[in-house]
Short mmCIF file of C-alpha atoms in Angstrom, two decimals:
data_model
loop_
_atom_site.label_atom_id
_atom_site.label_comp_id
_atom_site.label_asym_id
_atom_site.label_seq_id
_atom_site.Cartn_x
_atom_site.Cartn_y
_atom_site.Cartn_z
CA MET A 1 -240.44 -49.46 17.66
CA ILE A 2 -241.17 -49.60 20.99
CA LEU A 3 -244.57 -48.75 22.04
CA TYR A 4 -245.42 -47.21 25.79
CA GLU A 5 -248.95 -46.56 26.88
CA TYR A 6 -250.18 -43.95 29.51
CA PRO A 7 -253.68 -43.84 30.86
CA PHE A 8 -254.98 -40.77 32.24
CA ASN A 9 -257.39 -42.39 34.50
CA GLU A 10 -257.78 -45.38 36.65
CA ARG A 11 -260.42 -46.83 34.60
CA ILE A 12 -258.11 -47.34 31.53
CA ARG A 13 -255.06 -48.16 33.92
CA THR A 14 -257.57 -50.88 35.50
CA TYR A 15 -258.41 -52.03 31.39
CA LEU A 16 -254.47 -52.13 30.38
CA ARG A 17 -253.90 -54.25 33.18
CA LEU A 18 -256.72 -56.51 32.47
CA GLU A 19 -255.70 -56.87 29.25
CA GLN A 20 -252.10 -57.73 29.74
CA LEU A 21 -253.03 -60.44 32.13
CA PHE A 22 -255.73 -61.88 29.30
CA ARG A 23 -252.75 -61.77 26.74
CA ARG A 24 -250.77 -63.36 29.07
CA LEU A 25 -253.13 -66.33 30.04
CA ALA A 26 -253.75 -66.95 26.43
CA GLU A 27 -250.00 -67.07 25.83
CA LEU A 28 -249.34 -69.68 28.76
CA ALA A 29 -252.21 -71.82 28.16
CA SER A 30 -251.39 -72.36 24.32
CA ARG A 31 -248.09 -73.91 25.67
CA GLU A 32 -247.57 -77.38 27.15
CA HIS A 33 -245.10 -77.34 30.19
CA PRO A 34 -246.44 -77.70 33.41
CA LEU A 35 -244.46 -74.51 34.44
CA ASP A 36 -246.63 -72.41 31.97
CA HIS A 37 -249.95 -73.89 32.76
CA HIS A 38 -248.85 -73.08 36.82
CA PHE A 39 -248.47 -69.36 35.55
CA ALA A 40 -251.46 -69.39 33.26
CA ILE A 41 -253.64 -70.40 36.85
CA GLN A 42 -251.68 -67.60 38.59
CA SER A 43 -252.55 -65.38 36.09
CA ILE A 44 -256.47 -66.31 36.19
CA PHE A 45 -256.37 -65.54 39.99
CA GLU A 46 -254.76 -62.08 39.40
CA ILE A 47 -257.55 -61.47 36.32
CA MET A 48 -260.12 -62.42 39.23
CA ASP A 49 -258.42 -60.08 41.92
CA VAL A 50 -258.52 -57.24 39.39
CA ALA A 51 -262.06 -57.61 38.20
CA ALA A 52 -263.57 -58.05 41.80
CA ARG A 53 -263.93 -54.36 42.01
CA ALA A 54 -267.48 -54.07 42.67
CA ASP A 55 -268.35 -51.62 39.47
CA MET A 56 -265.89 -53.17 37.05
CA LYS A 57 -268.52 -54.82 35.00
CA SER A 58 -270.90 -51.81 35.32
CA ASP A 59 -268.18 -49.63 34.16
CA VAL A 60 -267.40 -51.90 31.09
CA LEU A 61 -270.96 -52.04 30.29
CA LYS A 62 -271.55 -48.50 30.51
CA ASP A 63 -268.41 -47.59 28.37
CA LEU A 64 -269.89 -50.14 25.59
CA ASP A 65 -273.26 -48.53 25.79
CA ARG A 66 -271.31 -44.86 25.54
CA GLN A 67 -269.52 -46.11 22.29
CA LYS A 68 -272.90 -47.26 20.76
CA SER A 69 -274.39 -44.20 20.76
CA GLN A 70 -271.46 -42.62 19.81
CA LEU A 71 -271.36 -44.71 16.97
CA ASN A 72 -275.18 -44.10 16.41
CA ALA A 73 -274.83 -40.83 16.08
CA TYR A 74 -272.61 -41.25 12.57
CA ARG A 75 -275.92 -42.52 10.96
CA GLY A 76 -277.12 -40.81 7.86
CA ASN A 77 -273.47 -39.18 7.42
CA PRO A 78 -272.47 -39.63 4.01
CA ALA A 79 -268.73 -40.12 4.84
CA ILE A 80 -269.46 -43.07 7.07
CA SER A 81 -270.33 -46.50 5.70
CA GLU A 82 -273.29 -47.48 7.22
CA GLN A 83 -272.24 -51.36 6.46
CA ALA A 84 -268.72 -50.62 8.89
CA LEU A 85 -271.14 -48.92 10.96
CA ASP A 86 -273.71 -51.86 11.62
CA GLN A 87 -270.69 -54.10 11.62
CA ALA A 88 -268.98 -52.18 14.71
CA VAL A 89 -272.33 -51.48 16.36
CA GLY A 90 -273.10 -55.57 16.55
CA GLU A 91 -269.68 -56.03 17.68
CA ILE A 92 -270.57 -54.00 20.79
CA ASP A 93 -273.85 -55.54 20.74
CA ARG A 94 -272.55 -59.23 21.16
CA CYS A 95 -270.09 -58.07 23.73
CA PHE A 96 -272.79 -56.25 25.65
CA GLY A 97 -274.91 -59.56 25.51
CA GLN A 98 -272.50 -61.64 26.40
CA LEU A 99 -270.93 -59.90 29.41
CA SER A 100 -274.41 -58.76 30.87
CA GLU A 101 -275.51 -62.38 30.88
CA LEU A 102 -272.98 -63.38 33.38
CA SER A 103 -274.21 -63.17 37.03
CA GLY A 104 -272.20 -61.54 39.75
CA LYS A 105 -268.56 -60.42 39.47
CA THR A 106 -266.32 -61.58 36.92
CA GLY A 107 -265.03 -65.02 37.66
CA GLN A 108 -267.26 -65.72 40.44
CA SER A 109 -268.34 -69.31 39.15
CA LEU A 110 -264.63 -70.15 40.05
CA THR A 111 -264.79 -69.33 43.29
CA GLU A 112 -267.15 -72.45 43.89
CA ASN A 113 -264.23 -74.79 42.85
CA ASP A 114 -262.65 -75.72 46.00
CA TRP A 115 -259.63 -77.28 44.41
CA LEU A 116 -258.87 -74.20 42.47
CA MET A 117 -259.38 -72.06 45.48
CA GLY A 118 -257.24 -74.14 47.72
CA ILE A 119 -254.48 -73.50 45.09
CA ARG A 120 -255.32 -69.71 45.12
CA SER A 121 -254.66 -69.77 49.03
CA ARG A 122 -251.55 -70.99 48.56
CA ILE A 123 -249.90 -69.39 45.58
CA GLY A 124 -249.58 -66.20 47.14
CA ILE A 125 -247.00 -67.95 49.38
CA PRO A 126 -243.51 -68.15 48.34
CA GLY A 127 -242.96 -71.66 47.21
CA GLY A 128 -246.29 -72.41 49.01
CA THR A 129 -247.42 -74.82 45.87
CA CYS A 130 -244.83 -77.64 46.77
CA GLU A 131 -245.96 -81.18 46.22
CA PHE A 132 -245.97 -81.46 50.22
CA ASP A 133 -248.54 -78.34 50.30
CA LEU A 134 -250.65 -79.37 47.37
CA PRO A 135 -250.40 -83.05 46.28
CA ALA A 136 -253.61 -83.08 44.23
CA TYR A 137 -252.17 -79.96 42.25
CA TYR A 138 -248.79 -81.71 42.02
CA HIS A 139 -250.45 -84.81 40.27
CA TRP A 140 -252.49 -82.36 38.12
CA GLN A 141 -249.20 -80.93 36.93
CA HIS A 142 -248.23 -84.59 35.75
CA HIS A 143 -251.26 -84.79 33.36
CA ASP A 144 -251.33 -85.05 29.82
CA PRO A 145 -250.61 -81.52 28.15
CA ARG A 146 -253.58 -81.53 26.25
CA THR A 147 -255.70 -82.48 29.53
CA ARG A 148 -254.65 -79.66 31.30
CA GLN A 149 -255.02 -77.17 28.39
CA ALA A 150 -258.84 -78.51 28.34
CA ASP A 151 -258.95 -77.35 32.21
CA LEU A 152 -257.39 -74.44 31.68
CA GLN A 153 -259.86 -73.46 28.50
CA ARG A 154 -262.77 -74.65 30.84
CA TRP A 155 -261.94 -72.01 33.52
CA MET A 156 -261.24 -69.45 31.08
CA VAL A 157 -264.71 -69.12 29.68
CA PRO A 158 -266.15 -67.31 32.37
CA LEU A 159 -263.59 -64.48 32.15
CA MET A 160 -263.80 -64.46 27.91
CA PRO A 161 -266.70 -61.95 27.87
CA LEU A 162 -265.09 -59.51 30.17
CA ALA A 163 -261.61 -59.98 27.86
CA GLU A 164 -263.40 -59.46 24.48
CA ALA A 165 -265.49 -56.23 25.87
CA ILE A 166 -262.17 -55.04 27.31
CA VAL A 167 -260.07 -55.67 23.88
CA LEU A 168 -262.84 -53.72 21.72
CA LEU A 169 -263.02 -51.17 24.09
CA LEU A 170 -259.62 -50.51 23.79
CA LYS A 171 -259.23 -50.78 20.02
CA MET A 172 -261.89 -48.43 19.57
CA LEU A 173 -260.00 -45.92 21.82
CA ARG A 174 -256.75 -46.38 19.93
CA ASP A 175 -258.21 -46.01 16.86
CA SER A 176 -259.50 -42.51 17.77
CA GLY A 177 -255.88 -41.03 18.03
CA ALA A 178 -253.68 -39.54 15.18
CA PRO A 179 -249.94 -40.21 15.39
CA GLN A 180 -247.88 -37.31 15.22
CA LYS A 181 -243.85 -37.02 15.12
CA VAL A 182 -242.41 -34.76 17.99
CA VAL A 183 -239.17 -33.68 19.18
CA ALA A 184 -237.84 -33.27 23.03
CA PRO A 185 -235.37 -30.35 22.97
CA ALA A 186 -232.43 -31.42 25.40
CA GLY A 187 -235.03 -34.77 26.42
CA HIS A 188 -238.09 -33.03 27.79
CA TYR A 189 -241.30 -32.68 26.10
CA GLN A 190 -243.99 -30.89 27.08
CA GLN A 191 -247.42 -30.07 25.92
CA ASN A 192 -250.51 -28.43 26.70
CA LEU A 193 -254.10 -29.99 26.29
CA PRO A 194 -256.55 -28.83 24.85
CA GLN A 195 -259.71 -27.50 27.17
CA GLY A 196 -262.90 -29.01 26.26
CA ARG A 197 -261.26 -32.25 24.94
CA THR A 198 -260.78 -35.49 27.56
CA PHE A 199 -257.95 -37.39 26.40
CA GLN A 200 -257.95 -41.04 28.33
CA LEU A 201 -254.81 -42.49 26.85
CA LEU A 202 -251.48 -41.36 25.35
CA ARG A 203 -249.29 -43.86 23.00
CA LEU A 204 -245.73 -43.14 22.91
CA ARG A 205 -243.50 -45.26 20.08
CA ILE A 206 -239.69 -44.81 20.35
CA ASP A 207 -236.44 -46.58 18.18
CA PRO A 208 -235.07 -48.81 20.60
CA ARG A 209 -231.82 -47.85 19.26
CA THR A 210 -231.67 -44.61 20.50
CA GLY A 211 -231.33 -46.51 24.10
CA LEU A 212 -233.82 -43.63 25.60
CA ILE A 213 -236.53 -44.48 27.82
CA PRO A 214 -239.67 -42.25 27.81
CA GLU A 215 -240.73 -41.11 31.60
CA ILE A 216 -244.53 -40.01 31.10
CA SER A 217 -246.75 -37.77 33.47
CA GLY A 218 -250.12 -36.25 32.72
CA ASN A 219 -253.29 -34.83 33.36
CA ARG A 220 -256.42 -33.64 31.60
CA LEU A 221 -254.46 -30.10 31.31
CA LEU A 222 -250.69 -31.10 30.64
CA LEU A 223 -248.72 -33.64 29.39
CA SER A 224 -244.74 -34.38 29.87
CA VAL A 225 -242.02 -37.19 28.89
CA ARG A 226 -238.50 -36.80 29.87
CA LEU A 227 -236.10 -38.88 28.21
CA LEU A 228 -234.05 -41.01 30.39
CA ARG A 229 -230.94 -43.16 29.52
CA LEU A 230 -229.81 -46.62 31.49
CA GLY A 231 -226.40 -45.89 32.83
CA ASP A 232 -223.33 -48.20 33.92
CA ASP A 233 -224.30 -47.99 37.09
CA GLU A 234 -228.06 -49.56 36.34
CA ARG A 235 -230.04 -46.31 36.97
CA THR A 236 -231.63 -44.24 34.78
CA HIS A 237 -230.56 -40.68 34.44
CA PRO A 238 -232.10 -37.62 32.39
CA SER A 239 -230.80 -37.53 28.83
CA SER A 240 -229.66 -33.80 27.72
CA GLU A 241 -229.73 -34.75 24.05
CA ASP A 242 -232.58 -34.10 21.82
CA GLY A 243 -234.96 -37.09 20.92
CA SER A 244 -237.48 -37.42 18.47
CA PHE A 245 -240.47 -40.18 19.09
CA GLU A 246 -244.17 -40.49 17.78
CA LEU A 247 -246.89 -39.46 20.06
CA THR A 248 -250.78 -40.45 19.76
CA LEU A 249 -253.49 -38.93 21.69
CA CYS A 250 -256.30 -41.08 22.18
CA SER A 251 -259.96 -39.75 23.45
#
């Protein structure tokens, strides 16, 4: 099954982008080829750009505090395990503490590294990191893979509190939804969303063997899924056949 996720607000959209970048960074940093490490450094810069929003750290801390308050409201409920509740609250407290201890914006300490910032100023230029532009960077790419990996891990340290907090928040958000099987007659599905409940994320799983591609749109009142198919002209076209998929609304 292919999983598609659609955020209903800008904050969750930013969280999903950062999650993707952190996942990519971890994958590339674990490899050994200099080209993988080049794109790992590029991912670090992209994370810094996305997280540079003045309210990013504040948003994450508020979300963690909000989740903690919601969990604590379940205390005394006989259907809820106090041990599991304590563990979840403890995880939130740990992420909150680590993130709040960081001064300034995420990755701000890396801006004091002139060598890294020299690469950052050139990496957005097509072919701007050639050996004649950045000989010191070219030299670094010829270091032993373990040396480069150690450097990458060191540069990732100030980014990890944000990464762990976002992974935790998205996990709790995803766990809040219950999947349901739905059918899109003639390739189109539409659902009115209940008033008084704000959904933040839509998750859609569809069998790749169908060849169908979901085009999702939505707001706080309505969601719509139109099924498309890739044609021989390498363009997507609306599908006129019935299609089925699994839908999860998360709040």
